Coordinates of C-alpha atoms in Angstrom, one line a residue:
M1 CA -75.5 98.1 193.3
H2 CA -73.0 97.4 196.0
W3 CA -71.9 93.7 196.3
N4 CA -70.3 92.6 199.5
R5 CA -67.9 89.6 199.8
K6 CA -70.6 87.4 201.3
G7 CA -73.0 88.1 198.5
I8 CA -70.4 87.3 195.8
L9 CA -69.5 84.0 197.5
F10 CA -73.2 83.1 197.8
C11 CA -73.8 83.7 194.1
L12 CA -70.8 81.7 193.1
F13 CA -72.0 78.8 195.3
V14 CA -75.4 78.9 193.7
V15 CA -73.8 78.9 190.2
F16 CA -71.6 76.0 191.2
L17 CA -74.6 74.0 192.5
L18 CA -76.6 74.7 189.4
T19 CA -73.8 73.8 187.0
G20 CA -72.8 70.8 189.1
C21 CA -76.3 69.4 189.0
T22 CA -76.7 69.8 185.3
A23 CA -73.3 68.8 184.0
K24 CA -72.6 65.1 183.5
K25 CA -69.2 63.4 183.5
E26 CA -68.6 62.0 180.0
K27 CA -68.0 58.2 180.0
T28 CA -64.8 56.9 178.5
I29 CA -64.7 54.8 175.4
E30 CA -63.8 51.8 177.6
E31 CA -66.9 52.3 179.9
L32 CA -69.2 52.7 176.9
R33 CA -67.9 49.7 175.1
L34 CA -68.1 47.5 178.2
E35 CA -71.7 48.7 179.0
E36 CA -72.6 48.0 175.4
G37 CA -70.9 44.6 175.6
E38 CA -72.8 43.6 178.8
A39 CA -76.2 44.6 177.2
R40 CA -75.3 42.5 174.1
C41 CA -74.4 39.5 176.3
M42 CA -77.7 39.7 178.0
E43 CA -79.4 39.7 174.6
I44 CA -77.4 36.7 173.6
A45 CA -78.2 34.8 176.8
A46 CA -81.9 35.6 176.4
T47 CA -81.9 34.0 173.0
Y48 CA -81.3 30.5 174.4
A49 CA -82.3 30.9 178.1
D50 CA -85.2 28.4 177.6
L51 CA -82.9 25.8 176.1
Y52 CA -80.3 26.2 178.9
E53 CA -83.0 25.9 181.6
K54 CA -84.3 22.6 180.1
A55 CA -80.9 21.2 179.2
E56 CA -79.5 18.0 180.7
K57 CA -76.6 19.0 182.9
I58 CA -73.7 16.8 184.1
Q59 CA -72.4 17.4 187.6
D60 CA -68.6 17.6 187.9
K61 CA -67.5 14.8 190.2
E62 CA -64.6 16.9 191.7
D63 CA -66.2 20.3 191.7
T64 CA -69.8 20.2 192.8
T65 CA -70.4 23.8 191.8
Q66 CA -69.5 23.0 188.2
Q67 CA -71.8 21.7 185.6
T68 CA -71.3 20.9 181.9
L69 CA -73.7 20.2 179.1
P70 CA -73.5 17.2 176.8
Q71 CA -72.7 17.8 173.2
K72 CA -76.4 17.3 172.1
E73 CA -77.4 20.2 174.3
L74 CA -74.6 22.4 173.1
D75 CA -75.6 21.6 169.5
R76 CA -79.2 22.8 170.3
I77 CA -77.9 26.1 171.7
E78 CA -75.5 26.7 168.9
N79 CA -78.1 26.0 166.3
R80 CA -80.5 28.5 168.0
L81 CA -77.8 31.2 168.0
M82 CA -76.9 30.5 164.4
E83 CA -80.5 30.7 163.4
Q84 CA -80.7 34.1 165.1
D85 CA -77.7 35.2 163.0
F86 CA -75.0 35.3 165.7
A87 CA -71.4 34.5 164.7
V88 CA -71.0 31.6 167.2
T89 CA -68.8 28.6 167.4
D90 CA -70.0 25.4 165.9
S91 CA -68.6 22.5 168.0
D92 CA -68.7 18.8 167.4
A93 CA -67.9 15.7 169.4
V94 CA -65.5 14.5 166.6
Y95 CA -64.6 17.3 164.3
P96 CA -62.8 20.6 165.1
T97 CA -64.8 23.7 166.3
Y98 CA -65.1 26.6 163.8
L99 CA -66.9 29.9 163.7
A100 CA -70.3 29.9 162.0
H101 CA -70.9 33.0 159.9
G102 CA -67.1 33.3 159.7
E103 CA -67.5 35.4 156.5
R104 CA -68.2 38.4 158.8
L105 CA -64.8 38.1 160.3
L106 CA -63.3 37.7 156.9
L107 CA -65.0 41.0 155.8
W108 CA -63.9 42.7 159.0
G109 CA -60.3 41.6 158.3
K110 CA -60.4 42.9 154.7
K111 CA -61.8 46.3 155.7
T112 CA -59.6 46.7 158.7
K113 CA -56.5 45.9 156.6
A114 CA -57.6 48.5 154.1
G115 CA -57.9 51.1 156.8
Q116 CA -61.7 51.2 156.7
P117 CA -63.7 51.3 160.0
A118 CA -65.2 47.9 160.8
E119 CA -66.5 46.0 163.7
A120 CA -67.1 42.3 164.4
E121 CA -68.0 40.0 167.2
M122 CA -67.6 36.3 167.8
I123 CA -69.3 34.1 170.5
F124 CA -67.5 31.1 171.9
L125 CA -70.0 28.8 173.6
R126 CA -68.5 27.0 176.6
E127 CA -69.2 23.4 177.8
T128 CA -70.9 25.0 180.9
G129 CA -73.5 26.6 178.7
G130 CA -72.0 30.0 179.3
F131 CA -70.0 31.9 176.7
Y132 CA -67.2 34.3 175.8
R133 CA -68.0 37.3 173.7
Y134 CA -65.2 39.0 171.7
A135 CA -65.9 42.3 170.0
F136 CA -63.4 44.0 167.8
F137 CA -63.5 47.7 166.8
P138 CA -61.3 50.6 165.8
V139 CA -60.2 53.3 168.3
N140 CA -58.0 56.2 167.0
G141 CA -56.7 54.1 164.1
E142 CA -55.9 51.0 166.3
V143 CA -57.9 47.8 166.8
F144 CA -59.3 47.2 170.3
C145 CA -61.2 44.4 171.8
T146 CA -63.7 43.8 174.6
L147 CA -63.9 40.3 176.1
L148 CA -66.8 39.4 178.4
S149 CA -67.5 36.1 180.1
V150 CA -71.0 35.0 180.9
E151 CA -72.1 32.2 183.2
W152 CA -75.5 31.0 184.5
N153 CA -76.1 31.0 188.3
E154 CA -78.1 28.4 190.3
N155 CA -81.3 30.3 189.4
N156 CA -80.6 29.9 185.7
T157 CA -79.9 33.7 185.4
P158 CA -77.0 34.9 183.2
K159 CA -74.3 37.0 184.8
V160 CA -71.2 38.7 183.4
T161 CA -68.4 37.2 185.5
E162 CA -65.4 38.9 183.8
S163 CA -64.9 41.8 181.4
S164 CA -61.9 43.5 179.9
Y165 CA -61.1 46.2 177.4
R166 CA -57.7 46.1 175.7
P167 CA -55.8 46.8 172.5
V168 CA -55.3 44.0 170.0
L169 CA -51.5 43.4 169.9
D170 CA -51.5 41.4 166.7
W171 CA -54.0 39.8 164.3
Y172 CA -54.2 38.3 160.9
I173 CA -56.3 35.9 158.8
T174 CA -54.3 33.2 157.0
E175 CA -54.8 31.9 153.4
K176 CA -56.6 28.9 155.0
E177 CA -59.1 31.4 156.5
N178 CA -57.9 30.8 160.1
L179 CA -58.1 33.8 162.5
Y180 CA -55.2 34.5 164.8
I181 CA -55.7 37.3 167.3
Q182 CA -53.3 38.3 170.1
I183 CA -54.7 40.3 173.0
Y184 CA -52.3 39.0 175.8
E185 CA -48.6 38.5 176.0
G186 CA -48.1 34.7 175.6
D187 CA -45.8 32.6 177.7
S188 CA -45.0 28.9 178.3
H189 CA -48.4 28.5 180.1
F190 CA -50.7 30.4 177.8
E191 CA -51.1 30.5 174.0
K192 CA -50.0 33.7 172.5
Y193 CA -52.8 33.8 170.0
I194 CA -56.5 33.2 170.1
F195 CA -57.2 30.8 167.2
M196 CA -60.4 30.4 165.4
P197 CA -61.1 28.6 162.0
L198 CA -63.6 30.6 160.0
Q199 CA -64.5 27.6 157.8
P200 CA -65.5 24.0 158.8
A201 CA -62.8 21.3 158.5
N202 CA -62.8 19.0 155.6
K203 CA -64.2 15.9 157.3
E204 CA -62.7 13.4 154.9
L205 CA -59.2 14.8 155.5
Y206 CA -59.8 15.0 159.2
D207 CA -60.8 11.3 159.3
W208 CA -57.4 10.4 157.8
N209 CA -55.8 12.7 160.4
R210 CA -57.5 11.2 163.4
T211 CA -56.8 7.7 162.2
Y212 CA -53.1 7.8 161.4
I213 CA -51.5 11.1 162.6
L214 CA -53.3 12.6 165.6
P215 CA -52.9 9.6 167.9
I216 CA -49.1 9.9 167.5
G217 CA -48.6 13.7 167.3
Y218 CA -45.2 15.4 167.9
V219 CA -44.7 15.2 171.7
G220 CA -42.2 12.8 173.2
N221 CA -41.5 10.9 169.9
N222 CA -40.0 11.5 166.5
L223 CA -42.1 9.3 164.2
F224 CA -43.0 12.4 162.2
L225 CA -40.0 14.6 163.0
C226 CA -37.3 12.8 161.1
D227 CA -36.8 11.3 157.7
W228 CA -37.1 7.5 157.5
K229 CA -38.4 4.7 155.3
E230 CA -38.6 1.0 155.1
G231 CA -35.1 -0.4 154.7
D232 CA -33.6 2.7 156.2
F233 CA -35.3 3.7 159.5
G234 CA -32.8 6.5 160.1
N235 CA -33.1 7.9 163.7
L236 CA -36.6 6.6 164.3
R237 CA -37.0 5.6 168.0
F238 CA -39.5 2.7 168.4
N239 CA -39.2 2.9 172.2
D240 CA -40.8 6.3 172.4
I241 CA -44.0 5.3 170.5
F242 CA -44.8 2.2 172.5
E243 CA -47.6 3.6 174.6
L244 CA -49.1 5.6 171.7
L245 CA -49.4 2.5 169.6
Y246 CA -50.6 0.6 172.6
Y247 CA -53.6 3.0 172.8
M248 CA -54.2 2.8 169.1
Q249 CA -54.3 -1.0 169.2
K250 CA -56.1 -1.7 172.5
K251 CA -58.1 1.5 173.0
T252 CA -56.9 1.9 176.5
Y253 CA -54.0 3.6 178.1
F254 CA -50.8 1.7 179.1
R255 CA -50.5 2.1 182.9
P256 CA -47.8 -0.2 184.3
T257 CA -47.0 0.1 188.0
V258 CA -43.6 -0.6 189.6
N259 CA -43.8 -1.0 193.3
G260 CA -47.1 0.8 193.3
E261 CA -45.9 3.8 191.2
V262 CA -46.0 4.6 187.5
T263 CA -42.4 4.9 186.4
S264 CA -39.8 4.1 183.8
T265 CA -39.3 0.4 183.3
Y266 CA -38.6 -2.5 181.0
I267 CA -41.5 -3.8 178.9
P268 CA -41.6 -7.6 178.5
A269 CA -40.6 -8.5 174.9
P270 CA -43.8 -10.4 174.0
L271 CA -45.9 -7.4 174.8
F272 CA -43.6 -4.8 173.3
E273 CA -43.2 -6.7 170.0
E274 CA -47.0 -7.5 169.9
V275 CA -47.7 -3.8 170.1
V276 CA -45.1 -2.1 167.9
L277 CA -44.0 -4.6 165.3
P278 CA -47.3 -4.9 163.4
Y279 CA -47.1 -1.2 162.5
F280 CA -43.8 -1.6 160.6
S281 CA -42.2 -3.9 158.0
I282 CA -38.9 -4.7 159.8
S283 CA -37.0 -7.9 160.7
L284 CA -37.1 -8.9 164.3
A285 CA -33.3 -8.8 164.5
E286 CA -33.1 -5.2 163.3
F287 CA -36.0 -4.2 165.4
R288 CA -34.4 -5.6 168.6
E289 CA -31.1 -3.9 167.8
R290 CA -32.7 -0.5 167.2
S291 CA -35.0 -0.8 170.2
L292 CA -32.2 -1.7 172.7
Y293 CA -33.5 -5.2 173.5
D294 CA -32.1 -6.7 176.7
G295 CA -31.7 -10.4 176.2
E296 CA -31.1 -11.2 179.9
K297 CA -34.4 -9.5 180.9
D298 CA -36.1 -10.5 177.6
A299 CA -37.5 -6.9 177.6
Y300 CA -37.2 -3.5 176.1
P301 CA -36.5 -0.2 178.0
W302 CA -39.3 2.3 178.1
Q303 CA -39.8 5.5 179.9
E304 CA -43.0 7.4 180.5
L305 CA -43.1 11.1 179.8
F306 CA -42.1 13.1 182.9
S307 CA -41.2 16.7 183.4
E308 CA -37.6 15.6 183.6
N309 CA -37.5 14.0 180.2
I310 CA -39.8 16.2 178.1
V311 CA -38.4 19.3 176.3
F312 CA -40.8 22.2 176.2
F313 CA -42.2 23.3 172.8
P314 CA -45.5 25.0 172.1
W315 CA -48.4 22.7 171.3
T316 CA -48.2 21.6 167.7
E317 CA -51.1 19.8 166.0
P318 CA -51.2 18.0 162.6
V319 CA -53.6 19.0 159.8
V320 CA -53.8 16.6 156.8
T321 CA -54.1 18.8 153.7
D322 CA -53.9 16.2 150.9
V323 CA -54.3 12.4 150.3
Q324 CA -52.5 10.6 147.4
K325 CA -53.2 7.0 146.5
N326 CA -50.1 5.3 145.1
S327 CA -49.9 2.6 142.5
D328 CA -48.4 0.1 145.0
G329 CA -51.5 0.3 147.2
T330 CA -49.9 2.7 149.7
I331 CA -51.3 6.1 150.6
T332 CA -49.4 9.3 151.2
L333 CA -50.7 12.0 153.5
T334 CA -49.4 15.5 153.3
V335 CA -49.5 17.1 156.8
D336 CA -49.1 20.7 157.9
A337 CA -48.1 21.1 161.5
R338 CA -50.0 24.1 163.0
C339 CA -48.6 26.0 166.0
I340 CA -51.0 28.5 167.6
Q341 CA -48.3 29.9 169.9
Y342 CA -46.2 30.9 166.9
G343 CA -49.3 32.0 165.0
T344 CA -48.7 29.7 162.0
D345 CA -50.8 27.2 160.0
R346 CA -47.5 25.7 158.8
L347 CA -44.7 25.3 161.3
F348 CA -43.4 22.5 159.1
T349 CA -44.8 20.0 156.5
H350 CA -44.2 16.3 156.3
K351 CA -45.5 13.5 154.1
V352 CA -46.5 10.2 155.7
T353 CA -46.9 7.0 153.7
I354 CA -49.1 4.2 155.1
R355 CA -49.9 0.7 153.9
P356 CA -53.5 -0.3 154.5
L357 CA -53.9 -4.0 155.5
T358 CA -56.9 -6.2 156.2
E359 CA -59.3 -5.8 159.1
G360 CA -58.5 -2.1 159.6
R361 CA -54.8 -2.8 160.3
F362 CA -52.0 -0.8 158.6
Q363 CA -48.3 -0.1 158.6
Y364 CA -46.3 3.1 158.6
V365 CA -44.0 3.0 155.5
E366 CA -42.2 6.3 155.3
N367 CA -42.0 9.9 156.7
V368 CA -40.3 12.8 154.9
V369 CA -40.1 16.4 156.2
T370 CA -40.6 18.6 153.1
Y371 CA -40.7 22.1 154.6
V372 CA -39.5 23.7 157.8
G373 CA -40.5 27.3 158.7
K374 CA -38.5 30.0 160.5
D375 CA -39.4 28.6 164.0
G376 CA -37.9 25.2 163.3
L377 CA -39.1 21.7 164.2
P378 CA -40.2 20.6 167.6
P379 CA -37.2 19.2 169.6
D380 CA -36.2 15.6 168.7
V381 CA -34.9 14.4 172.1
P382 CA -34.9 10.7 173.1
R383 CA -36.6 9.8 176.4
L384 CA -34.0 7.1 177.0
V385 CA -31.0 9.5 177.1
S386 CA -28.9 6.8 178.8
V387 CA -30.2 3.4 179.6
Q388 CA -26.8 2.6 181.1
S389 CA -27.4 5.3 183.8
Q390 CA -30.1 3.2 185.3
N391 CA -29.1 0.8 188.1
A392 CA -28.5 -2.4 186.2
D393 CA -28.6 -4.4 189.3
E394 CA -32.1 -3.1 190.3
E395 CA -34.8 -5.6 189.8
T396 CA -38.2 -4.1 189.0
D397 CA -41.5 -5.8 189.5
V398 CA -43.7 -4.7 186.7
N399 CA -47.5 -5.3 187.1
L400 CA -49.3 -5.1 183.8

């Protein structure tokens, strides 16, 4: 049979059409995982759609398009998801959030560490009633993650608003069963690690924490950063804890105004001493000397935290790990300082001794730093670097 050029081209064209119509482009692992993740998100949302639709919603005063759910509604949704066997965050108005069914992440961690293929997911319920879904899985010997964000529209319909597929840069589970996972490069604006406790907090220990340690913390003061005790207060700066103790005592924030603006100022001695002195056993004479008392003004210098006087350090939070009742009636709390940015449950450890008094009052007796990790302590920099640098002749009208 004789084939001409046109005949050959026609046959090739037909073959191309036939093979082109039947062949399908294979989807990438990323596309498959994201499709799978979106389908899973719709399944999760459908599990509590009825609860979300009926839930009380709080309108944001500044952003009218934003709504949040009160804790009682979040509790209902979380309980529903837990009952349906999802590994979901269990939040609380008082106690720290943790991951329910966290044992699955523990198992995933053990298998992955041993080089065995394993997958896991965790669902982080948001205040809006939407959620984040994290999924972890192996790809060619490495750990990868998909992250999808789901929100509800005005018609109470769930919609995936964001999705990403990326390698996990670092991960580990600590001895305290806290999960640290890094999927983004951290900087001064974002935490390096995603942090998730896989077990609920000890409520008794947390109550000690939120009563005596959390209200002070480690930012802009050195109450828990230096060694001191009654009779030898070392480098403790009373001026830098004034507004923190003010809030503890009065349950409202200290907001002085000077010429209509919040600024650094002098605090009248009666108020300063009424707020700070009850928390320490110290003579008035020594207290005034240490706190830079100005006799002419009958006041103490104080400076609010500003961008100019605060030294950056990643957010560090206290965790009380032990309580010891002493024979003299005092109580010593052992505190580990956790830093998510550095991925550690124990940046440093200190022991704080308190003296309970009547009617819920107490005094701080001693602080001792007992351990410092490789990343060091948060910076111990006084706010009042130089009181003399202020204009001594300037009269400030403080409205309290």
